[in-house]
CSV table of C-alpha atoms in Angstrom, one decimal:
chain,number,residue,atom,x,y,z
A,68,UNK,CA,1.9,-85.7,-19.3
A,69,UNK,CA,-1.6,-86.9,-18.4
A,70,UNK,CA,-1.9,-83.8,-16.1
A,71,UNK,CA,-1.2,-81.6,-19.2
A,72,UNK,CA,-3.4,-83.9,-21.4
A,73,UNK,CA,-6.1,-83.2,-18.9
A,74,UNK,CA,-5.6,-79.5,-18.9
A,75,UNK,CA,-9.0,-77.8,-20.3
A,76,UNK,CA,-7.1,-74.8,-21.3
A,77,UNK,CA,-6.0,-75.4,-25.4
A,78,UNK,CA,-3.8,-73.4,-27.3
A,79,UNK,CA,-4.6,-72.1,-31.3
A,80,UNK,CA,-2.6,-74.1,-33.9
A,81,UNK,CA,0.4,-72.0,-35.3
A,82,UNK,CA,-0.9,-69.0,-37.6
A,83,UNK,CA,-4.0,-68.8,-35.9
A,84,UNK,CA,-5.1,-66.1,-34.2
A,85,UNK,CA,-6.1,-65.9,-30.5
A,86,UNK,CA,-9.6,-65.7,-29.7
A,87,UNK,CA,-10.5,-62.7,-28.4
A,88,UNK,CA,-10.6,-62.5,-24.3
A,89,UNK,CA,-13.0,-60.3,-22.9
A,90,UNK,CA,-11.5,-56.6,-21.2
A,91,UNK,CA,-12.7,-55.8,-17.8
A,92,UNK,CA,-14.8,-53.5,-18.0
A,93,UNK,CA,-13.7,-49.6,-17.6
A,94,UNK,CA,-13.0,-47.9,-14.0
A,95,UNK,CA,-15.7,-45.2,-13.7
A,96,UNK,CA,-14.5,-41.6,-14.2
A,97,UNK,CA,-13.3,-39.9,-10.6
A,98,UNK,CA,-16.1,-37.5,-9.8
A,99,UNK,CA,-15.3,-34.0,-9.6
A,100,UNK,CA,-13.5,-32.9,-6.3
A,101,UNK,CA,-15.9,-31.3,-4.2
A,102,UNK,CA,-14.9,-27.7,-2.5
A,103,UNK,CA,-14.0,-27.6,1.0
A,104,UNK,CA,-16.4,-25.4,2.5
A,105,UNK,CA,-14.2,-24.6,5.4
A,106,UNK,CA,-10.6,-23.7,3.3
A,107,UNK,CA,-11.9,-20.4,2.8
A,108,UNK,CA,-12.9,-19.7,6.8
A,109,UNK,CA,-9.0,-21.7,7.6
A,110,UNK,CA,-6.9,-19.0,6.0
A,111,UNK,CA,-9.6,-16.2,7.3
A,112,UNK,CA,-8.6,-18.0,10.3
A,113,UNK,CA,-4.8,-18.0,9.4
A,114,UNK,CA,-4.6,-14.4,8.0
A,115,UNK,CA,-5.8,-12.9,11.4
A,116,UNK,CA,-3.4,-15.0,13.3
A,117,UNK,CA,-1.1,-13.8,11.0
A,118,UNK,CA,-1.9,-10.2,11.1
A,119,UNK,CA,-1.7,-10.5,15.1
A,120,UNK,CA,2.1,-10.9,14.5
A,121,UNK,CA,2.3,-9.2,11.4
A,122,UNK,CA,-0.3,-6.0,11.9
A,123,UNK,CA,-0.5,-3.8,8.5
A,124,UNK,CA,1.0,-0.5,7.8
A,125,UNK,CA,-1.3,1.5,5.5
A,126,UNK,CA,0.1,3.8,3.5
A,127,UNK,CA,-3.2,5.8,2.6
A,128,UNK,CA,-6.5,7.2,4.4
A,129,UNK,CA,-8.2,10.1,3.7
A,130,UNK,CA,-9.9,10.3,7.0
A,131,UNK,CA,-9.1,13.7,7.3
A,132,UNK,CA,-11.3,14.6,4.3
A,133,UNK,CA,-14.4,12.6,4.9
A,134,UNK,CA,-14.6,13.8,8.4
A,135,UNK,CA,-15.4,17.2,7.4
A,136,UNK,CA,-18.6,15.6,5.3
A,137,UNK,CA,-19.8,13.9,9.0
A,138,UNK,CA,-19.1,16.5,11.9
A,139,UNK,CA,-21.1,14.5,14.1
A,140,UNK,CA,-19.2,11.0,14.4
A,141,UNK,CA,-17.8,8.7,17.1
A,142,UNK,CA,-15.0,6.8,16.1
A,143,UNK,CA,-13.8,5.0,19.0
A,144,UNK,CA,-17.3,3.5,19.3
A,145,UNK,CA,-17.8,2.9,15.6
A,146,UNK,CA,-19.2,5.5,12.7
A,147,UNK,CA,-21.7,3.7,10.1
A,148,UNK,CA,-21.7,6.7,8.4
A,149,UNK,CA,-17.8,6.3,7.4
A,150,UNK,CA,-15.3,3.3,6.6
A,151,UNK,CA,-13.1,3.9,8.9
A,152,UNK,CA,-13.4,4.0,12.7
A,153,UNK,CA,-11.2,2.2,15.6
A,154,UNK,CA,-12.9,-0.8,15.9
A,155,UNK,CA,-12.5,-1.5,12.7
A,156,UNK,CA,-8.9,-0.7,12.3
A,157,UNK,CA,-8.6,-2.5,15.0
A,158,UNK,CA,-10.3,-5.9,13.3
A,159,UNK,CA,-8.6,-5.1,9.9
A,160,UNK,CA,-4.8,-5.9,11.8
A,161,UNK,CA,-4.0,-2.0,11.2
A,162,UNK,CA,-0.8,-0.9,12.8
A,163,UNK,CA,0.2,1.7,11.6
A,164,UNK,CA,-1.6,4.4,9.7
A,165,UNK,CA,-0.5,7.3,6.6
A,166,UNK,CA,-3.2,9.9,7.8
A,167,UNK,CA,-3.3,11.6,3.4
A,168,UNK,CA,-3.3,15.2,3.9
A,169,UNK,CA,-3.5,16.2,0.6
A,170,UNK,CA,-5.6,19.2,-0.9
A,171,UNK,CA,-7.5,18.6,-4.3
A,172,UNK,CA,-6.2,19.6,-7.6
A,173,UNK,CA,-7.4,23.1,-8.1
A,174,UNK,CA,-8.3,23.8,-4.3
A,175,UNK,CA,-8.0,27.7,-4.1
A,176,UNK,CA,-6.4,27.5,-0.7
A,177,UNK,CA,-4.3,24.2,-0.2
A,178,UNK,CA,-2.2,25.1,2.7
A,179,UNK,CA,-5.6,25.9,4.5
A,180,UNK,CA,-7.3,22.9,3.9
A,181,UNK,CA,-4.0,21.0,4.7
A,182,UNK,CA,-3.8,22.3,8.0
A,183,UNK,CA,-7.6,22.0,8.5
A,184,UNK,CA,-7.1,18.4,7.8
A,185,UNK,CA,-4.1,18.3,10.2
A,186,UNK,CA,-5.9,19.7,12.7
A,187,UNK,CA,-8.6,17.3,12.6
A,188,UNK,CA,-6.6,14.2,12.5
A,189,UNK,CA,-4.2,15.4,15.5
A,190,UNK,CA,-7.7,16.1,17.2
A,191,UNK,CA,-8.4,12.6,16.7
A,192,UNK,CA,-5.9,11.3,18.1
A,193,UNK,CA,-5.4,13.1,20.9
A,194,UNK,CA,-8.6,12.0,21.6
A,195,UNK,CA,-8.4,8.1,21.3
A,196,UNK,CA,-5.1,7.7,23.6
A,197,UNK,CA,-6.0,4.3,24.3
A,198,UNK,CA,-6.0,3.6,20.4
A,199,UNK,CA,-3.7,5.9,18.5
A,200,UNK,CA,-0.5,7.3,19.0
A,201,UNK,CA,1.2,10.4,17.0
A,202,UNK,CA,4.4,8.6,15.5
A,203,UNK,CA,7.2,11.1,14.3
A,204,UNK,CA,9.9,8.5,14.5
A,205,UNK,CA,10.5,4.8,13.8
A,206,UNK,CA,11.1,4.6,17.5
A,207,UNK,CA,7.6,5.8,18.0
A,208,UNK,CA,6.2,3.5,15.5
A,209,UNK,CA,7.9,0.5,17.3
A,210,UNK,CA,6.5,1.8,21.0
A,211,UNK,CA,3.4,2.2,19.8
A,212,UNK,CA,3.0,-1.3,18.2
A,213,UNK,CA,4.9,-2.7,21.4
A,214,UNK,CA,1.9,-1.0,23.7
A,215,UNK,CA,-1.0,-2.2,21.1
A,216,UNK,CA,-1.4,1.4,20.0
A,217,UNK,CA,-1.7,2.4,15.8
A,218,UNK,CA,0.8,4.4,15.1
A,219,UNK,CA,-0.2,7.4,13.2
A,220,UNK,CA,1.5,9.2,10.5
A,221,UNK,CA,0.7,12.9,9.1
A,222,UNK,CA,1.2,12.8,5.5
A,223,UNK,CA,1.3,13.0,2.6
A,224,UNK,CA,0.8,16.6,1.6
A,225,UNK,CA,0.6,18.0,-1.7
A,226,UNK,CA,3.3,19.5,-3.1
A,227,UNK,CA,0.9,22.6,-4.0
A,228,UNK,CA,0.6,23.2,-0.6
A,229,UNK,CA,4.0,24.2,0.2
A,230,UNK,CA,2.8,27.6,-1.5
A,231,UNK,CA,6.7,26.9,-3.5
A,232,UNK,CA,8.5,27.7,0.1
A,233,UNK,CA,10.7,25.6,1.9
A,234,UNK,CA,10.1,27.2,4.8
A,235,UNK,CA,6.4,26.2,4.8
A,236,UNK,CA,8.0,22.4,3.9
A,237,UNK,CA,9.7,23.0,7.3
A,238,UNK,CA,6.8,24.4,8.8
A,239,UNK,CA,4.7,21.2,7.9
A,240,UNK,CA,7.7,18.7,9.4
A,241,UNK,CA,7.5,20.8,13.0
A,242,UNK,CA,3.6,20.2,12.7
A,243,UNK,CA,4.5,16.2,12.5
A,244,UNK,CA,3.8,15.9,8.7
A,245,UNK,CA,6.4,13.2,7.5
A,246,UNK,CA,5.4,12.4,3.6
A,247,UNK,CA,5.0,15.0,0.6
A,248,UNK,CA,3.9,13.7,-2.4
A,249,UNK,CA,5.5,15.4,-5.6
A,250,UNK,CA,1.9,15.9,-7.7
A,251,UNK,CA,1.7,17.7,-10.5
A,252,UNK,CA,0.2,21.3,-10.4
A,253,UNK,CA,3.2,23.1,-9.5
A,254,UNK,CA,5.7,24.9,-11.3
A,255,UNK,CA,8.5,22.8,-10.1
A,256,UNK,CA,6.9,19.2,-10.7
A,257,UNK,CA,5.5,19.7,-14.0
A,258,UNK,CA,6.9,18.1,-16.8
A,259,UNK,CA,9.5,17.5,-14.4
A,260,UNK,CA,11.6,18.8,-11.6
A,261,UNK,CA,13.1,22.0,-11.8
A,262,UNK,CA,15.9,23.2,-9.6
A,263,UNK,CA,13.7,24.2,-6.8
A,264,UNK,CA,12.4,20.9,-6.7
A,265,UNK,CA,16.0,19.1,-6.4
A,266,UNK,CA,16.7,21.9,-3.5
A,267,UNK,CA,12.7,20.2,-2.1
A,268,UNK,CA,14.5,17.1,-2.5
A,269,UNK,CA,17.2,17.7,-1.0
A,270,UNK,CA,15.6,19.5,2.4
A,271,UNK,CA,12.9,16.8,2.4
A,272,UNK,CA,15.8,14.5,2.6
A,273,UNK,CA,17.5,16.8,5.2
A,274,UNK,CA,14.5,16.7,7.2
A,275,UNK,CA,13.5,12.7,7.1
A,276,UNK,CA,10.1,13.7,5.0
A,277,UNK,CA,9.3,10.6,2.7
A,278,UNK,CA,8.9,11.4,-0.8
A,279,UNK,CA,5.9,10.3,-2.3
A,280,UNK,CA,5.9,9.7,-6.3
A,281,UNK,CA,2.4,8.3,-6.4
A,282,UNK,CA,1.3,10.4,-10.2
A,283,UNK,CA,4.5,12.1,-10.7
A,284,UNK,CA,5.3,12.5,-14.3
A,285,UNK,CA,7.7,10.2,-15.3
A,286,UNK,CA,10.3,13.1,-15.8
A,287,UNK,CA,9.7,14.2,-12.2
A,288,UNK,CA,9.7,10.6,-10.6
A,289,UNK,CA,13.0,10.0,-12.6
A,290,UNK,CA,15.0,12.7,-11.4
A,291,UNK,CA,14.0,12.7,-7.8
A,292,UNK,CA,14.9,8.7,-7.9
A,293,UNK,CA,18.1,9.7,-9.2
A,294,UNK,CA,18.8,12.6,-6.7
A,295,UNK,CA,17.6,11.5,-3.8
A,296,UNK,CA,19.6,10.1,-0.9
A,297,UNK,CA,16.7,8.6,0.9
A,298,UNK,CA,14.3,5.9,-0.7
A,299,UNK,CA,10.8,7.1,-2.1
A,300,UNK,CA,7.5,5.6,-1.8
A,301,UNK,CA,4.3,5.4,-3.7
A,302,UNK,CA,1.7,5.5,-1.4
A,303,UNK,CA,-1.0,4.6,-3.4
A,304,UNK,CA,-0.9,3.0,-6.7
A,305,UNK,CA,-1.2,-0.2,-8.6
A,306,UNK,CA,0.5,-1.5,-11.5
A,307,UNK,CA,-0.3,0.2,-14.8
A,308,UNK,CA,0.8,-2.9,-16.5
A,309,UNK,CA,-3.1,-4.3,-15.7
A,310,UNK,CA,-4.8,-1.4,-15.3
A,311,UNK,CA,-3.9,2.2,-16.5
A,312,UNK,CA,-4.5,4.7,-14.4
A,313,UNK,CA,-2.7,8.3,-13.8
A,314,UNK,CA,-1.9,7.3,-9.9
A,315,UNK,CA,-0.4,3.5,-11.0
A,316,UNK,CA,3.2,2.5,-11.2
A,317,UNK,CA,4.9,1.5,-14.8
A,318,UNK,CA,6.9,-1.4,-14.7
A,319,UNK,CA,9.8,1.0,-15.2
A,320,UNK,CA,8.9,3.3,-12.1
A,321,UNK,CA,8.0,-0.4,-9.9
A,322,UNK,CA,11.7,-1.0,-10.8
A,323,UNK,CA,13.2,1.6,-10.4
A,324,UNK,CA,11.8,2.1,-6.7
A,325,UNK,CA,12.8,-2.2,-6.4
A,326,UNK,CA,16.5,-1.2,-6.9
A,327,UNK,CA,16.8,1.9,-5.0
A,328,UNK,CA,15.1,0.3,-2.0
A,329,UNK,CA,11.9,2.2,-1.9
A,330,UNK,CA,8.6,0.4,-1.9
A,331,UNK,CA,4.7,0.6,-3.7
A,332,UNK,CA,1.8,0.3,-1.6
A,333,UNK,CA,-0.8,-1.2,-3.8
A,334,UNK,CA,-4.3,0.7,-3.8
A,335,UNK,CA,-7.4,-0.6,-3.0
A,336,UNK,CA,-9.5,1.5,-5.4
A,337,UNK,CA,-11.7,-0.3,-7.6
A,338,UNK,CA,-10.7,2.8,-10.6
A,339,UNK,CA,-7.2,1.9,-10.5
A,340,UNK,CA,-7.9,-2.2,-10.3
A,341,UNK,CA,-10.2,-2.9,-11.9
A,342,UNK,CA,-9.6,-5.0,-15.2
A,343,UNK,CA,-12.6,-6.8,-17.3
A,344,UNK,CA,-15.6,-4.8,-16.3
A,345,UNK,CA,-17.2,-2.4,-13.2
A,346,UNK,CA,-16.9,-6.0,-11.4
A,347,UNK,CA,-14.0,-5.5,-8.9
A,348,UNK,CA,-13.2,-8.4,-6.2
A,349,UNK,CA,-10.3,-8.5,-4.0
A,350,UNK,CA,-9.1,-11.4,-6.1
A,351,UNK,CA,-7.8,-8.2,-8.8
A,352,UNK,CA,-6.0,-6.1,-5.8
A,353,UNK,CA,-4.2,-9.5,-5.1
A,354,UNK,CA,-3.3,-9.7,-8.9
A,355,UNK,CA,-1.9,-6.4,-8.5
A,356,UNK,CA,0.4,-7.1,-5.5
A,357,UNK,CA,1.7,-9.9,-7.0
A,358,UNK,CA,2.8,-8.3,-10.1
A,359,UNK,CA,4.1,-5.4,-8.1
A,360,UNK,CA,6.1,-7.6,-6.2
A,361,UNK,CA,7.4,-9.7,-9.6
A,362,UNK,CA,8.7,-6.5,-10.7
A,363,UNK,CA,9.9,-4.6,-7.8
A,364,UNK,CA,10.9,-7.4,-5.5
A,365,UNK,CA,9.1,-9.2,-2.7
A,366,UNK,CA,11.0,-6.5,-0.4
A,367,UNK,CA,9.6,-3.6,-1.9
A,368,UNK,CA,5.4,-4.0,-2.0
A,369,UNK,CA,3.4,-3.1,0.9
A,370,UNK,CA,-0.4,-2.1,1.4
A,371,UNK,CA,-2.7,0.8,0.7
A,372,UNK,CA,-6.0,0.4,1.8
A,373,UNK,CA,-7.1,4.3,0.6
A,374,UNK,CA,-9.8,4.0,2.8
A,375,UNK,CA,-11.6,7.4,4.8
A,376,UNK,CA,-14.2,7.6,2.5
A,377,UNK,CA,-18.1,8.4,3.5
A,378,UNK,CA,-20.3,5.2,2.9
A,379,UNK,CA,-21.9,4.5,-0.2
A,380,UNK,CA,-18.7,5.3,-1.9
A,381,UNK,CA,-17.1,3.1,-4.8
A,382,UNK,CA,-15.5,0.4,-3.4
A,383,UNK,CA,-13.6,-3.1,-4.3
A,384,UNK,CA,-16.0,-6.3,-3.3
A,385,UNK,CA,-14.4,-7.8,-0.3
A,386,UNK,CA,-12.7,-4.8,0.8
A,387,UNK,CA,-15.6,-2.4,2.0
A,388,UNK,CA,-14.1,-1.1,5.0
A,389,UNK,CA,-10.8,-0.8,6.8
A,390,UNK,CA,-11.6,-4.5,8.7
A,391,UNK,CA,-11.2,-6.1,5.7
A,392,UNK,CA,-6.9,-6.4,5.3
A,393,UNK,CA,-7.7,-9.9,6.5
A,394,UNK,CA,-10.0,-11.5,3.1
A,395,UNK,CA,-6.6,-9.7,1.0
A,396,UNK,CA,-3.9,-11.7,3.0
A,397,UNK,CA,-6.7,-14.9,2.8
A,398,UNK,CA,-6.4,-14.8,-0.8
A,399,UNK,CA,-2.6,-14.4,-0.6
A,400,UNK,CA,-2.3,-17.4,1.4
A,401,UNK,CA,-4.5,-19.5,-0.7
A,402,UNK,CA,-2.1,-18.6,-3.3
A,403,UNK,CA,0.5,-19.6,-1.9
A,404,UNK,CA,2.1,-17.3,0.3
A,405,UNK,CA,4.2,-17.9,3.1
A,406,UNK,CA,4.0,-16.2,5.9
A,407,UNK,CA,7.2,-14.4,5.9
A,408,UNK,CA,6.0,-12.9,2.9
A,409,UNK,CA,3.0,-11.7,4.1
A,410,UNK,CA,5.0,-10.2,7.1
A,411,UNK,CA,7.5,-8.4,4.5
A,412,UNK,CA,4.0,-7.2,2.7
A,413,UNK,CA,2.2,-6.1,5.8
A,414,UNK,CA,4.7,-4.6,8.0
A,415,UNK,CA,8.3,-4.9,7.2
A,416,UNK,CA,9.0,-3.2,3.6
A,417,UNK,CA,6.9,-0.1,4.6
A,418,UNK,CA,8.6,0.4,7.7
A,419,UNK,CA,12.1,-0.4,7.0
A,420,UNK,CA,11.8,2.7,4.0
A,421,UNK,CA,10.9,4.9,7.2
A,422,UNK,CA,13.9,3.6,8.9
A,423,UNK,CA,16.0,4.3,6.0
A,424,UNK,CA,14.2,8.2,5.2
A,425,UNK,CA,15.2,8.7,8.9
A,426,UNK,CA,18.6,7.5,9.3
A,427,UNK,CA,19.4,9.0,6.0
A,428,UNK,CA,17.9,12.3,7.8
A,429,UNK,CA,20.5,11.7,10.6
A,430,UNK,CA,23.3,11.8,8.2
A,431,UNK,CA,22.7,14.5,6.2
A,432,UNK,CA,21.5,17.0,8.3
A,433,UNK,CA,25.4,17.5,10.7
A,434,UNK,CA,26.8,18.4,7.0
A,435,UNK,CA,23.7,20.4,5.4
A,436,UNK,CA,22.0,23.4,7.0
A,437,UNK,CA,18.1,24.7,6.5
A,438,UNK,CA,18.1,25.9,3.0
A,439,UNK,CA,17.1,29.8,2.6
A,440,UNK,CA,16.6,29.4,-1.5
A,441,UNK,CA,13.6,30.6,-2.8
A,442,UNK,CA,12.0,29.7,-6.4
A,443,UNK,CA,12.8,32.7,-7.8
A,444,UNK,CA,16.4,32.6,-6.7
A,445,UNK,CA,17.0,29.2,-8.9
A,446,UNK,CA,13.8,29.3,-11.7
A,447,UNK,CA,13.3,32.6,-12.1
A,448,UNK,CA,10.3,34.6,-11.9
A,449,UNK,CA,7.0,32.7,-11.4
A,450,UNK,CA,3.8,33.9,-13.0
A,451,UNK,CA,0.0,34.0,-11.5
């Protein structure tokens, strides 16, 4: 009792209140986290690693074009006066390379300049042995990457410049040419496909030619989906869900190419990216993949650089030149990718469609001979 009677410490009479104790006094705020300079430069790091394993298979260059604007180049060494050359291939990751062949809207001759910008690319790589290889197969696409070569696709073409023969389809296919790409501009893609363009369906899929619906009317895109036996591709669009653009993918056609195991490369282009203003950054193109891959499937996206172009031309902030794949799968990563989704992006959806064109090519051709049917023969008379 004396120990409690001793006790400084009192108590308040019943009713009263306690006096107030003083609080401690508030925990300053946490500062702001400061950026790690060096994330950035560790998934640089990463995505080239990455793209080691994983190299990129580009559905779209227009090489071809652009070299007829600089006859006087040398692209094993490095050409400042284009975007493309092999050293920079080479430090983008590049693997595997479409070579566009296609011949302008309007072009009075487009099975000229086709085979002018055949020539020129077969010329180029007959030249860089040590660098490119002509790839006519999936085999050849897996020797080349197995002896550190780019493979190198011919295609697409134009449907225009098939001149409405299937021989001159069949023509392009001995030449190496292994993509067409059903544009408007013909009497048989536009609104939609006729019955010569079912029989170019068909042969295309005889022959193991991909079919390219990168701006096909919706009618034509629908019914060539729906006829084919082989999966399609769009070789260079984005989604026009973001940005609307005659070459981009509705969220219809994106699905549509998801479920019958085709797959979108998404475009580089800053026209058919961009979003809020002239301003384009690679952080848009990577918008784009990912809501190409929401709404076609993770197995059904790939790449399109659409580089070849002439320097100086418009192009997307962070992806200048064909060595910049890597700052793309960087901003993939910091998002969140993994990297067997980056391996599906960069290497594996594209390829496994030209594994299916070509194995579809091996079924159908025991059971289907060359057609002979002319336009005329199944739409009539065509005018001038």
């Amino acid at each position: 009792m004396a120990d409690l009677q001793d006790d400084p410490q009192t108590t308040s009479a019943v009713g009263e209140l306690e006096p107030p104790t003083s609080a401690p006094p508030p925990a300053p705020p946490d500062p702001d986290p400061v950026p790690d300079p060096d994330a950035g430069d560790d998934c640089l790091d990463r995505a080239r690693s990455l793209l080691a394993a994983h190299p990129v298979a580009d559905g779209h260059n227009t090489l071809a074009k652009a070299l007829a604007q600089a006859p006087w180049h040398d692209l094993e060494i490095g050409e400042s006066s284009l975007d493309t050359d092999i050293p920079r291939l080479r430090a983008g990751g590049v693997g595997a390379q479409f070579w566009a062949l296609t011949a302008e809207p309007g072009c009075p001759d487009p099975a000229g300049a086709t085979l002018e910008r055949l020539d020129r690319i077969r010329t180029l790589i007959a030249s860089c042995p040590a660098w490119l290889r002509l790839a006519l197969t999936a085999g050849d696409l897996a020797d080349a990457r197995n002896c550190g070569r780019i493979a190198s696709f011919l295609g697409p073409v134009a449907a225009h410049a098939l001149g409405n023969s299937l021989g001159t389809l069949r023509a392009y296919h001995l030449l190496g040419v292994r993509a067409l790409a059903l544009t408007p501009g013909t009497p048989w893609t536009e609104p939609g496909l006729s019955r010569f363009g079912l029989e170019v369906v068909r042969e295309s899929n005889r022959l193991g030619i991909l079919l390219d619906l990168s701006g096909a009317t919706p009618a034509t895109w629908r019914r060539t989906i729906d006829s084919s036996k082989a999966p399609a591709l769009l070789s260079r669009s984005a989604a026009a869900s973001l940005t609307k653009h005659p070459l981009n993918a509705s969220d219809d056609l994106l699905a549509a190419i998801g479920e019958h195991g085709g797959v979108c490369l998404v475009s580089f282009a800053p026209d058919q990216i961009e979003r809020t203003g002239p301003a384009v950054s690679v952080r848009e193109v990577a918008d784009h993949v990912e809501r190409v891959r929401e709404v076609a499937g993770a197995a059904h996206v790939g790449l399109s650089g659409t580089y070849g172009l002439t320097t100086g031309a418009p192009r997307t902030s962070g992806l200048e030149d064909a060595s910049c794949y890597p700052t793309l799968i960087a901003e993939l990563l910091g998002r969140g990718w993994t990297e067997s989704e980056i391996a599906a992006l960069t290497w594996e959806n594209l390829t496994r469609v030209v594994r299916d064109v070509e194995f579809s090519a091996r079924a159908t051709a025991p059971r289907r001979a060359a057609s002979t049917a002319t336009i005329e023969d199944l739409d009539g008379p065509v005018g001038d």
